[in-house]
Backbone as JSON, one array per atom type, in Angstrom:
{
  "sequence": "MIGTVLGALFGGGRNVVTDVVETFRPNAERSAQRRADSQAAALDQFAAEFRQRPEGRFGRFVNALNRLPRPLMALGTIGFFAYNFIDPVGFSVRMQPLALVPAELWWLFGGVVTFYFGARELQKGRERTKPEDVARVVSSMKAISALRTDPAAKDPKIPAPDGTTGNAAVDGWLAKR",
  "N": [[55.59, 68.37, 103.38], [56.64, 70.7, 104.95], [59.45, 70.63, 104.14], [59.36, 71.18, 101.23], [58.72, 73.84, 100.89], [60.48, 75.03, 102.44], [62.6, 74.12, 100.59], [61.48, 75.73, 98.22], [61.89, 78.31, 99.2], [64.63, 78.44, 99.88], [66.09, 76.84, 98.13], [68.2, 75.55, 95.0], [70.42, 77.06, 95.27], [69.86, 79.6, 96.02], [68.84, 82.25, 97.89], [65.72, 83.42, 98.44], [64.62, 84.96, 100.76], [66.74, 86.58, 101.44], [66.95, 87.83, 98.89], [64.92, 89.46, 98.63], [65.12, 90.73, 101.04], [67.27, 92.5, 100.29], [66.15, 94.25, 98.41], [65.04, 96.1, 99.96], [67.0, 97.03, 101.74], [70.44, 97.82, 100.87], [73.0, 95.33, 100.46], [75.55, 95.16, 102.94], [77.94, 94.32, 102.89], [78.62, 93.95, 100.07], [78.35, 96.6, 99.55], [80.33, 97.6, 100.59], [82.44, 96.48, 99.36], [82.13, 97.52, 96.7], [82.79, 100.18, 97.11], [85.57, 99.87, 98.04], [86.59, 98.72, 95.74], [86.03, 101.18, 93.92], [87.8, 103.03, 95.56], [90.2, 101.89, 95.21], [90.59, 102.26, 92.58], [90.71, 105.01, 91.89], [93.23, 105.41, 93.33], [94.85, 103.92, 91.89], [94.38, 105.56, 89.39], [95.55, 107.77, 90.32], [98.5, 107.0, 90.88], [99.09, 106.5, 88.04], [99.16, 108.94, 87.19], [101.02, 110.22, 88.55], [103.64, 109.0, 88.5], [106.95, 108.57, 87.97], [108.81, 109.71, 84.91], [111.62, 108.54, 83.16], [114.52, 110.31, 82.58], [116.55, 111.78, 80.09], [119.92, 112.51, 79.32], [120.09, 115.4, 78.36], [117.78, 116.37, 79.93], [118.71, 115.73, 82.58], [120.85, 117.41, 82.97], [119.72, 120.06, 82.31], [118.24, 119.93, 84.84], [120.25, 119.88, 86.61], [121.32, 122.54, 85.95], [119.23, 124.15, 86.65], [119.4, 123.72, 89.42], [121.65, 125.43, 90.26], [121.38, 128.19, 90.6], [120.58, 128.92, 93.2], [122.38, 128.07, 95.17], [124.48, 129.46, 94.16], [123.92, 132.1, 94.48], [123.47, 132.4, 97.35], [126.23, 131.74, 98.21], [127.37, 133.41, 97.11], [126.69, 135.99, 98.25], [127.76, 135.3, 100.54], [130.47, 135.47, 99.96], [130.48, 138.09, 99.28], [130.35, 139.42, 101.79], [132.75, 138.33, 103.05], [134.73, 139.38, 101.49], [134.74, 142.12, 101.59], [135.4, 142.29, 104.61], [137.82, 141.35, 103.96], [138.91, 143.42, 102.13], [138.19, 146.41, 102.64], [138.11, 148.83, 101.59], [138.32, 148.41, 98.56], [136.3, 146.93, 98.22], [133.97, 148.9, 98.52], [134.8, 150.64, 96.57], [134.19, 149.28, 94.36], [131.32, 148.53, 94.85], [130.08, 151.12, 94.45], [129.09, 151.37, 91.37], [126.58, 150.4, 92.0], [125.05, 152.22, 93.2], [123.87, 153.65, 91.53], [122.26, 152.46, 89.94], [118.91, 152.55, 88.66], [116.18, 152.8, 90.82], [113.92, 151.46, 89.91], [114.75, 149.48, 87.97], [116.12, 147.77, 90.26], [113.65, 146.74, 91.88], [112.65, 145.64, 89.36], [114.48, 143.41, 89.4], [114.19, 142.39, 91.73], [111.51, 141.54, 91.56], [111.82, 139.33, 89.14], [113.91, 137.51, 90.39], [112.36, 137.0, 92.75], [109.91, 135.74, 91.1], [111.24, 133.64, 90.08], [112.02, 131.78, 92.08], [109.77, 131.22, 93.54], [108.31, 129.81, 91.53], [110.03, 127.8, 91.13], [109.98, 126.57, 93.65], [107.22, 125.46, 93.42], [107.3, 123.97, 91.6], [109.08, 121.94, 93.15], [107.56, 121.2, 94.87], [105.61, 119.98, 93.45], [106.71, 117.65, 92.25], [107.42, 116.57, 94.89], [105.01, 115.41, 95.68], [103.75, 112.11, 96.02], [102.51, 108.84, 94.59], [102.73, 107.09, 97.02], [102.33, 108.68, 99.16], [99.71, 109.69, 98.8], [98.28, 107.63, 98.93], [98.85, 106.75, 101.69], [97.58, 109.07, 103.08], [94.86, 108.51, 102.07], [94.76, 105.79, 103.59], [95.18, 106.68, 106.31], [93.05, 108.45, 106.69], [90.72, 106.74, 106.5], [91.32, 105.0, 108.73], [90.84, 106.94, 110.76], [88.23, 107.44, 110.34], [87.12, 104.94, 110.93], [87.92, 104.76, 113.44], [85.87, 106.64, 114.5], [83.71, 105.75, 114.0], [83.4, 103.45, 115.41], [81.97, 102.13, 118.23], [83.33, 101.04, 120.23], [85.97, 101.94, 120.2], [85.76, 104.66, 121.28], [86.91, 107.62, 121.41], [86.98, 110.77, 123.52], [88.13, 113.11, 122.52], [87.92, 112.86, 120.02], [85.24, 113.6, 117.98], [82.45, 112.29, 116.7], [80.85, 111.39, 113.41], [78.54, 112.72, 113.49], [79.04, 114.71, 115.02], [78.98, 114.12, 117.95], [80.48, 112.81, 120.55], [80.27, 110.65, 122.21], [80.27, 110.58, 124.54], [78.63, 111.55, 127.4], [78.62, 113.52, 129.16], [80.99, 115.19, 128.18], [79.45, 115.89, 125.53], [77.34, 117.62, 126.54], [78.85, 119.59, 127.34], [80.28, 120.4, 125.32], [77.76, 121.3, 123.61], [76.89, 123.52, 125.11], [78.96, 125.1, 124.32]],
  "CA": [[55.35, 69.62, 102.94], [57.65, 71.89, 105.24], [60.62, 70.34, 103.07], [58.98, 71.58, 100.25], [58.35, 75.0, 101.34], [62.04, 75.52, 102.4], [63.3, 73.95, 99.47], [61.45, 76.44, 97.24], [62.79, 79.61, 99.58], [66.17, 78.41, 100.2], [66.86, 75.82, 97.24], [68.54, 76.01, 94.04], [71.68, 77.95, 95.41], [69.7, 81.25, 96.03], [68.12, 82.4, 99.14], [64.61, 84.32, 98.29], [64.48, 85.84, 101.71], [67.89, 87.62, 101.54], [66.88, 88.6, 97.9], [63.8, 90.4, 98.94], [65.37, 92.07, 101.86], [68.25, 93.52, 99.77], [65.5, 94.97, 97.83], [64.93, 97.44, 100.72], [68.42, 97.57, 102.49], [71.54, 97.22, 100.25], [73.84, 94.32, 101.13], [76.63, 96.06, 103.71], [79.69, 93.77, 102.43], [78.92, 94.5, 98.81], [78.63, 97.86, 99.15], [81.82, 97.74, 101.05], [83.38, 96.03, 98.04], [82.14, 98.24, 95.63], [83.41, 101.15, 97.44], [86.78, 99.49, 98.03], [87.0, 98.87, 94.46], [86.13, 102.2, 93.73], [88.99, 103.65, 96.08], [91.35, 101.24, 94.47], [90.84, 102.58, 91.07], [91.04, 106.03, 91.94], [94.51, 105.28, 93.71], [95.6, 103.55, 90.83], [94.72, 106.63, 88.59], [96.68, 108.91, 91.04], [99.53, 106.45, 90.74], [99.56, 106.73, 86.79], [99.34, 110.18, 87.01], [102.18, 111.07, 89.25], [104.54, 108.15, 88.06], [108.21, 109.41, 87.18], [109.27, 109.25, 83.78], [112.78, 108.36, 83.41], [115.14, 111.49, 82.23], [117.71, 111.65, 79.44], [121.02, 113.22, 79.4], [119.78, 116.84, 78.51], [117.1, 116.7, 80.99], [119.59, 116.11, 83.78], [121.73, 118.57, 82.73], [118.91, 121.29, 83.01], [117.9, 119.98, 85.89], [121.58, 120.34, 87.29], [121.51, 124.25, 85.73], [118.24, 124.43, 87.55], [119.86, 123.81, 90.86], [122.59, 126.17, 90.65], [121.38, 129.9, 90.98], [120.14, 129.54, 94.51], [123.57, 128.16, 95.99], [125.6, 130.57, 93.99], [123.33, 133.5, 95.12], [123.97, 132.46, 98.57], [127.67, 131.88, 98.38], [128.01, 134.98, 96.21], [126.2, 136.73, 99.17], [128.63, 135.38, 101.54], [131.67, 136.12, 99.4], [130.61, 139.74, 99.29], [130.87, 139.72, 103.54], [133.98, 137.91, 103.16], [135.33, 140.58, 100.48], [134.39, 143.18, 102.43], [136.1, 142.14, 105.74], [139.35, 141.48, 103.58], [139.4, 144.31, 101.43], [136.79, 147.18, 102.77], [138.2, 150.0, 100.54], [138.01, 147.75, 97.58], [134.61, 146.53, 98.14], [133.6, 150.2, 98.57], [134.91, 151.1, 95.09], [133.72, 148.18, 93.55], [129.85, 148.79, 94.83], [129.82, 152.4, 94.01], [128.28, 151.86, 90.68], [125.34, 149.83, 92.38], [124.31, 153.15, 93.86], [123.76, 154.37, 90.12], [121.28, 151.64, 89.2], [117.39, 153.54, 88.97], [115.25, 151.91, 91.92], [112.81, 150.52, 88.97], [115.66, 148.37, 87.58], [115.99, 146.97, 91.23], [112.19, 146.17, 91.41], [112.56, 144.59, 88.54], [115.45, 142.48, 89.49], [113.78, 141.69, 92.6], [110.8, 140.54, 90.98], [112.39, 138.2, 88.4], [114.25, 136.44, 91.49], [111.13, 136.26, 93.58], [109.16, 134.58, 90.59], [112.26, 132.17, 89.67], [112.47, 131.11, 93.33], [108.37, 130.54, 93.49], [108.09, 128.84, 90.59], [110.93, 126.65, 91.45], [109.51, 126.02, 94.89], [106.14, 125.04, 92.86], [107.73, 122.69, 90.78], [109.44, 121.1, 93.78], [106.48, 120.64, 95.63], [104.72, 118.93, 92.65], [107.84, 116.42, 92.51], [107.64, 115.73, 95.98], [103.58, 114.56, 95.96], [104.11, 110.79, 95.25], [101.45, 108.0, 94.96], [102.89, 106.44, 98.37], [101.63, 109.51, 100.1], [98.24, 109.53, 98.56], [97.76, 106.17, 99.54], [98.92, 106.82, 103.08], [96.4, 109.87, 103.56], [93.56, 107.85, 102.34], [94.9, 105.19, 104.65], [95.11, 107.46, 107.49], [91.43, 108.86, 106.85], [90.11, 105.47, 106.8], [91.6, 104.55, 110.18], [90.21, 107.82, 111.5], [86.64, 107.25, 109.93], [86.73, 103.71, 111.54], [87.69, 105.26, 114.98], [84.63, 107.56, 114.89], [82.27, 104.91, 114.1], [83.59, 102.17, 116.18], [81.88, 102.39, 119.78], [84.63, 100.32, 121.25], [87.45, 102.65, 120.43], [85.46, 106.35, 121.37], [88.05, 108.79, 122.29], [86.25, 111.69, 123.63], [88.69, 114.19, 121.7], [87.51, 112.72, 118.64], [84.01, 113.81, 117.6], [81.83, 110.95, 115.59], [80.49, 112.27, 111.96], [77.4, 113.66, 113.57], [79.36, 115.69, 116.03], [78.95, 113.79, 119.54], [81.5, 112.16, 121.1], [79.41, 109.23, 122.92], [80.3, 110.58, 126.42], [77.1, 112.35, 127.82], [79.32, 114.57, 129.77], [81.52, 115.96, 126.92], [78.76, 116.21, 124.62], [76.66, 118.57, 127.28], [79.67, 120.71, 127.34], [80.14, 120.77, 123.92], [76.33, 121.73, 123.15], [77.01, 124.67, 125.54], [80.06, 126.18, 123.74]],
  "C": [[56.21, 70.83, 103.55], [59.0, 71.76, 104.45], [60.47, 71.0, 101.87], [59.14, 73.19, 99.95], [59.92, 75.73, 101.47], [62.89, 74.96, 101.24], [63.05, 75.26, 98.39], [61.86, 77.94, 97.53], [63.84, 79.34, 99.45], [67.08, 77.51, 98.88], [67.4, 76.41, 96.12], [69.77, 77.32, 94.11], [71.38, 79.44, 95.75], [68.8, 81.14, 97.29], [66.96, 83.63, 98.84], [64.47, 85.47, 99.22], [65.74, 87.24, 101.8], [67.47, 88.25, 100.08], [65.94, 89.61, 97.66], [64.19, 91.33, 100.13], [66.25, 93.14, 101.19], [67.69, 94.45, 98.94], [65.02, 96.19, 98.5], [65.88, 97.94, 101.27], [69.01, 96.82, 101.58], [72.43, 96.17, 101.11], [75.23, 95.06, 101.72], [78.0, 95.59, 102.86], [79.68, 94.08, 100.92], [79.03, 95.64, 98.37], [79.99, 98.55, 99.91], [82.59, 97.62, 100.07], [83.43, 97.02, 97.18], [82.64, 99.77, 95.87], [85.01, 101.24, 97.62], [87.29, 99.42, 96.59], [87.15, 100.16, 93.6], [87.44, 102.99, 94.15], [90.2, 103.14, 95.26], [91.45, 102.06, 93.15], [91.17, 103.98, 91.2], [92.58, 106.17, 92.43], [95.29, 104.91, 92.59], [95.63, 104.66, 89.48], [95.64, 107.5, 89.07], [98.03, 108.27, 90.6], [100.02, 107.07, 89.19], [99.64, 107.96, 86.41], [100.38, 111.0, 87.45], [103.49, 110.06, 89.32], [105.7, 108.92, 87.27], [108.57, 108.97, 85.96], [110.69, 109.52, 83.85], [113.49, 109.6, 82.28], [116.09, 110.97, 81.46], [118.74, 112.44, 80.03], [120.5, 114.76, 79.69], [118.9, 117.18, 79.58], [117.74, 116.78, 82.4], [120.37, 117.05, 83.83], [121.17, 119.91, 83.01], [118.29, 121.17, 84.32], [119.23, 120.38, 86.9], [121.53, 122.01, 87.21], [120.54, 124.87, 86.72], [118.55, 124.58, 89.29], [120.92, 124.64, 91.23], [122.35, 127.66, 91.2], [121.04, 129.88, 92.47], [121.24, 129.0, 95.44], [124.42, 129.16, 95.42], [125.4, 132.03, 94.15], [123.92, 133.27, 96.41], [125.41, 132.37, 98.85], [128.33, 133.0, 98.04], [127.73, 136.13, 97.25], [127.33, 136.72, 100.28], [129.96, 136.01, 101.41], [131.55, 137.53, 99.59], [130.93, 140.08, 100.7], [132.22, 139.37, 103.7], [134.95, 138.83, 102.58], [135.27, 141.75, 101.31], [135.15, 143.38, 103.74], [137.86, 142.03, 105.27], [139.64, 142.64, 103.12], [138.43, 145.88, 101.49], [136.97, 148.16, 101.64], [137.77, 149.64, 99.13], [136.89, 147.35, 97.29], [134.15, 147.7, 97.8], [133.5, 150.79, 96.85], [134.22, 150.37, 94.23], [132.02, 148.15, 93.5], [129.17, 150.25, 94.64], [128.84, 152.46, 92.84], [126.83, 150.93, 90.78], [124.24, 151.04, 92.99], [123.79, 153.91, 92.58], [122.66, 153.68, 89.39], [120.07, 152.26, 89.75], [116.98, 152.11, 90.08], [114.02, 151.07, 90.88], [113.38, 149.13, 88.59], [115.91, 147.22, 88.99], [114.68, 146.39, 91.88], [112.0, 145.24, 90.56], [113.4, 143.26, 88.74], [114.91, 141.58, 90.5], [112.24, 141.11, 92.43], [110.96, 139.39, 90.21], [113.0, 137.14, 89.64], [113.33, 135.82, 92.42], [110.39, 135.08, 92.35], [109.88, 133.25, 90.21], [112.1, 131.45, 90.88], [111.15, 130.94, 93.81], [108.14, 129.86, 92.73], [108.76, 127.68, 90.59], [110.32, 125.79, 92.75], [108.21, 125.19, 94.53], [106.47, 124.01, 92.38], [108.31, 121.78, 91.67], [108.45, 120.69, 94.56], [105.42, 119.9, 94.75], [105.52, 117.84, 92.77], [107.42, 115.56, 93.88], [105.96, 114.8, 96.5], [104.0, 113.12, 95.11], [102.53, 110.0, 95.59], [101.47, 107.5, 96.52], [101.95, 107.47, 99.43], [100.44, 109.83, 99.99], [98.11, 108.51, 99.14], [97.96, 106.52, 101.19], [98.22, 107.9, 103.73], [95.27, 109.24, 103.45], [93.58, 106.66, 103.32], [94.35, 105.52, 105.95], [93.4, 107.67, 107.75], [90.53, 107.76, 106.8], [90.23, 104.85, 107.93], [91.13, 105.77, 110.99], [88.7, 107.57, 111.26], [86.35, 105.93, 110.74], [86.86, 103.84, 113.13], [86.36, 106.09, 115.34], [83.53, 106.75, 114.7], [82.36, 103.72, 114.82], [83.49, 102.59, 117.67], [82.83, 101.75, 120.71], [85.85, 100.95, 121.68], [86.77, 104.35, 120.25], [86.61, 106.92, 122.0], [87.02, 110.32, 122.24], [86.84, 113.0, 122.89], [88.24, 113.98, 120.25], [86.08, 112.81, 118.17], [83.59, 112.8, 116.34], [81.25, 111.91, 114.45], [79.39, 113.04, 112.45], [77.81, 114.44, 114.57], [79.33, 115.28, 117.18], [80.24, 113.15, 119.54], [81.26, 110.78, 121.65], [79.52, 109.43, 124.24], [79.28, 111.86, 126.59], [77.84, 113.81, 128.37], [80.3, 115.84, 128.99], [80.45, 116.45, 126.1], [77.72, 117.51, 125.08], [77.51, 119.62, 127.14], [80.13, 121.18, 125.82], [79.07, 121.75, 123.52], [76.35, 123.44, 123.79], [77.93, 125.56, 125.06], [79.35, 126.89, 122.15]]
}
């Protein structure tokens, strides 16, 4: 009789007790697997978005031209100083026409240079973000989360998600602040 009851509950490759319990409380392993699959899919999407496409000759040529203005401006400014030390009178004569340039044109020139370098910096910043960087950040966040939830690895400097540290003295001191 007991064998019949146990066979009905646990036989046929399924566990009725587990099925009933999972109705009220989700299976932690399956939830973790679904979460991991979701994060892996998100990382795959990021990798597809940030994948570098091969450039042709024209693209490499334009990138080389885009790299020239900053070094040319820096070297040109150093050249002006060197020219001033070598021939101060000639330098003064050649710089006099700059005094005739209206202030508005100087403002316009400053705006163009500022926007050029600002846009270039934004473009370079986008090129520096790689899928490996995103994956590294996600894995670091997972490790920090594991440290916060693992009672064996409690660090009083790292608060848990509920804002406590697990150390009564530290929690009391934090509550007073």
